[in-house]
Each structure stands twice: as C-alpha cells, then as structure tokens.
Amino acid sequence: MLTNFLVKSIIKILNHKFYLINLSIISLTFGFFIASILSTLPAQTGDWGIISAAIIVTFNEIISKIIYCSGKKNKYFLKLLNNIKIGILYGLFVDAFKLGS
C-alpha cells in the first residue's frame, strides 16, 4: 500500500516536472521564432530598423517590469512569458552574429 502510494506520487511529480520542462522549451523556441520574424520583416524596407528596435526594447522592458514586480501571482505563466522574452533576445543575438560574419 505504502509503496504503491509512493510510486504513484513520484510518477505524478515527475510527469508534472516534465510537462513544465516541455512548456519551457516550447516557449523558448517560440521566442526564437518571433525573433526571426521581427528581424526579417521590418528589414524589407530598410527604414523601419530603429522603430522596430525601439518596439522590441519597450516590449522587453514592460515584460521585465511585469515579471519582477508581480510577486508570486501566476508563477508558471510568468515563467513562460520570461522564457519567450529570453528566446527573443537569444534569437536577436544569433541574427546579429549571422549578419556580422
């Protein structure tokens, strides 16, 4: 009885952790995808570079303020939002390195 309970509870905890890890990886790759969209679409005309950079910086600062001033409310949603933000920043750095080489 006790061993069945322990095994079931361990499996439940591990499944929950893998679910959160999967969501984190998906949100990071979604942020990376958004970064590739943001870096290619405004560059078609050539004159939207500064405006799109200002929008991206403003978006990142607003998300950072929401995440770090909210406390413990909606912890998982804020982690996913932060992972999307990290994915966007990582994608923009990768695009910058591609352009620099």
PDB file of C-alpha atoms in Angstrom:
ATOM      1  CA  MET A   1       0.000   0.000   0.000  1.00  0.00           C
ATOM      2  CA  LEU A   2       2.645   2.491   1.016  1.00  0.00           C
ATOM      3  CA  THR A   3       4.936   1.556  -1.856  1.00  0.00           C
ATOM      4  CA  ASN A   4       2.092   1.923  -4.388  1.00  0.00           C
ATOM      5  CA  PHE A   5       1.308   5.350  -2.985  1.00  0.00           C
ATOM      6  CA  LEU A   6       4.958   6.394  -3.105  1.00  0.00           C
ATOM      7  CA  VAL A   7       5.430   5.148  -6.662  1.00  0.00           C
ATOM      8  CA  LYS A   8       2.253   6.877  -7.858  1.00  0.00           C
ATOM      9  CA  SER A   9       3.193  10.154  -6.182  1.00  0.00           C
ATOM     10  CA  ILE A  10       6.735  10.064  -7.615  1.00  0.00           C
ATOM     11  CA  ILE A  11       5.376   9.383 -11.110  1.00  0.00           C
ATOM     12  CA  LYS A  12       2.879  12.224 -10.708  1.00  0.00           C
ATOM     13  CA  ILE A  13       5.638  14.652  -9.641  1.00  0.00           C
ATOM     14  CA  LEU A  14       7.934  13.598 -12.481  1.00  0.00           C
ATOM     15  CA  ASN A  15       5.160  13.923 -15.068  1.00  0.00           C
ATOM     16  CA  HIS A  16       4.380  17.419 -13.785  1.00  0.00           C
ATOM     17  CA  LYS A  17       8.064  18.412 -13.951  1.00  0.00           C
ATOM     18  CA  PHE A  18       8.458  17.046 -17.497  1.00  0.00           C
ATOM     19  CA  TYR A  19       5.325  18.940 -18.508  1.00  0.00           C
ATOM     20  CA  LEU A  20       6.828  22.189 -17.215  1.00  0.00           C
ATOM     21  CA  ILE A  21      10.163  21.480 -18.896  1.00  0.00           C
ATOM     22  CA  ASN A  22       8.401  20.823 -22.197  1.00  0.00           C
ATOM     23  CA  LEU A  23       6.427  24.051 -21.919  1.00  0.00           C
ATOM     24  CA  SER A  24       9.625  25.954 -21.134  1.00  0.00           C
ATOM     25  CA  ILE A  25      11.401  24.550 -24.186  1.00  0.00           C
ATOM     26  CA  ILE A  26       8.397  25.307 -26.397  1.00  0.00           C
ATOM     27  CA  SER A  27       8.213  28.886 -25.122  1.00  0.00           C
ATOM     28  CA  LEU A  28      11.949  29.381 -25.738  1.00  0.00           C
ATOM     29  CA  THR A  29      11.655  28.143 -29.318  1.00  0.00           C
ATOM     30  CA  PHE A  30       8.537  30.267 -29.827  1.00  0.00           C
ATOM     31  CA  GLY A  31      10.519  33.317 -28.697  1.00  0.00           C
ATOM     32  CA  PHE A  32      13.317  32.358 -31.087  1.00  0.00           C
ATOM     33  CA  PHE A  33      10.760  32.112 -33.907  1.00  0.00           C
ATOM     34  CA  ILE A  34       9.328  35.526 -33.026  1.00  0.00           C
ATOM     35  CA  ALA A  35      12.852  36.974 -33.102  1.00  0.00           C
ATOM     36  CA  SER A  36      13.434  35.674 -36.604  1.00  0.00           C
ATOM     37  CA  ILE A  37      10.133  37.238 -37.689  1.00  0.00           C
ATOM     38  CA  LEU A  38      10.977  40.539 -36.023  1.00  0.00           C
ATOM     39  CA  SER A  39      14.411  40.689 -37.612  1.00  0.00           C
ATOM     40  CA  THR A  40      13.331  39.889 -41.173  1.00  0.00           C
ATOM     41  CA  LEU A  41      10.008  41.657 -41.720  1.00  0.00           C
ATOM     42  CA  PRO A  42      10.957  45.284 -40.895  1.00  0.00           C
ATOM     43  CA  ALA A  43      14.265  44.931 -42.744  1.00  0.00           C
ATOM     44  CA  GLN A  44      12.490  44.584 -46.089  1.00  0.00           C
ATOM     45  CA  THR A  45      12.040  48.338 -46.437  1.00  0.00           C
ATOM     46  CA  GLY A  46      15.193  49.340 -44.596  1.00  0.00           C
ATOM     47  CA  ASP A  47      13.767  52.377 -42.827  1.00  0.00           C
ATOM     48  CA  TRP A  48      11.949  50.550 -40.029  1.00  0.00           C
ATOM     49  CA  GLY A  49      15.047  49.285 -38.219  1.00  0.00           C
ATOM     50  CA  ILE A  50      15.153  51.925 -35.488  1.00  0.00           C
ATOM     51  CA  ILE A  51      11.408  51.847 -34.877  1.00  0.00           C
ATOM     52  CA  SER A  52      11.288  48.059 -34.646  1.00  0.00           C
ATOM     53  CA  ALA A  53      14.283  48.049 -32.277  1.00  0.00           C
ATOM     54  CA  ALA A  54      12.516  50.594 -30.054  1.00  0.00           C
ATOM     55  CA  ILE A  55       9.361  48.454 -30.028  1.00  0.00           C
ATOM     56  CA  ILE A  56      11.336  45.317 -29.116  1.00  0.00           C
ATOM     57  CA  VAL A  57      13.193  47.080 -26.282  1.00  0.00           C
ATOM     58  CA  THR A  58       9.938  48.571 -24.967  1.00  0.00           C
ATOM     59  CA  PHE A  59       8.250  45.158 -25.086  1.00  0.00           C
ATOM     60  CA  ASN A  60      11.142  43.540 -23.191  1.00  0.00           C
ATOM     61  CA  GLU A  61      11.165  46.238 -20.523  1.00  0.00           C
ATOM     62  CA  ILE A  62       7.396  46.007 -19.994  1.00  0.00           C
ATOM     63  CA  ILE A  63       7.607  42.225 -19.670  1.00  0.00           C
ATOM     64  CA  SER A  64      10.505  42.543 -17.215  1.00  0.00           C
ATOM     65  CA  LYS A  65       8.542  45.011 -15.099  1.00  0.00           C
ATOM     66  CA  ILE A  66       5.511  42.690 -15.052  1.00  0.00           C
ATOM     67  CA  ILE A  67       7.629  39.664 -14.116  1.00  0.00           C
ATOM     68  CA  TYR A  68       9.752  41.217 -11.400  1.00  0.00           C
ATOM     69  CA  CYS A  69       7.078  43.382  -9.759  1.00  0.00           C
ATOM     70  CA  SER A  70       4.264  40.851  -9.641  1.00  0.00           C
ATOM     71  CA  GLY A  71       5.444  38.716  -6.745  1.00  0.00           C
ATOM     72  CA  LYS A  72       4.175  35.123  -6.685  1.00  0.00           C
ATOM     73  CA  LYS A  73       0.931  35.548  -8.650  1.00  0.00           C
ATOM     74  CA  ASN A  74       0.641  33.406 -11.815  1.00  0.00           C
ATOM     75  CA  LYS A  75       4.111  31.973 -11.343  1.00  0.00           C
ATOM     76  CA  TYR A  76       4.025  29.476 -14.213  1.00  0.00           C
ATOM     77  CA  PHE A  77       2.557  31.909 -16.727  1.00  0.00           C
ATOM     78  CA  LEU A  78       5.203  34.492 -15.843  1.00  0.00           C
ATOM     79  CA  LYS A  79       7.954  31.885 -16.247  1.00  0.00           C
ATOM     80  CA  LEU A  80       6.661  31.048 -19.712  1.00  0.00           C
ATOM     81  CA  LEU A  81       6.453  34.734 -20.599  1.00  0.00           C
ATOM     82  CA  ASN A  82      10.010  35.228 -19.366  1.00  0.00           C
ATOM     83  CA  ASN A  83      11.157  32.244 -21.454  1.00  0.00           C
ATOM     84  CA  ILE A  84       9.573  33.792 -24.545  1.00  0.00           C
ATOM     85  CA  LYS A  85      11.423  37.022 -23.786  1.00  0.00           C
ATOM     86  CA  ILE A  86      14.707  35.142 -23.367  1.00  0.00           C
ATOM     87  CA  GLY A  87      14.071  33.316 -26.648  1.00  0.00           C
ATOM     88  CA  ILE A  88      13.513  36.627 -28.428  1.00  0.00           C
ATOM     89  CA  LEU A  89      16.759  38.057 -27.065  1.00  0.00           C
ATOM     90  CA  TYR A  90      18.681  34.909 -27.929  1.00  0.00           C
ATOM     91  CA  GLY A  91      17.258  34.892 -31.455  1.00  0.00           C
ATOM     92  CA  LEU A  92      18.209  38.516 -31.998  1.00  0.00           C
ATOM     93  CA  PHE A  93      21.763  37.831 -30.806  1.00  0.00           C
ATOM     94  CA  VAL A  94      22.034  34.871 -33.173  1.00  0.00           C
ATOM     95  CA  ASP A  95      20.775  37.009 -36.060  1.00  0.00           C
ATOM     96  CA  ALA A  96      23.285  39.712 -35.186  1.00  0.00           C
ATOM     97  CA  PHE A  97      26.119  37.181 -35.236  1.00  0.00           C
ATOM     98  CA  LYS A  98      24.896  35.886 -38.605  1.00  0.00           C
ATOM     99  CA  LEU A  99      24.941  39.402 -40.023  1.00  0.00           C
ATOM    100  CA  GLY A 100      28.356  40.136 -38.539  1.00  0.00           C
ATOM    101  CA  SER A 101      30.082  37.168 -40.136  1.00  0.00           C
TER     102      SER A 101
END
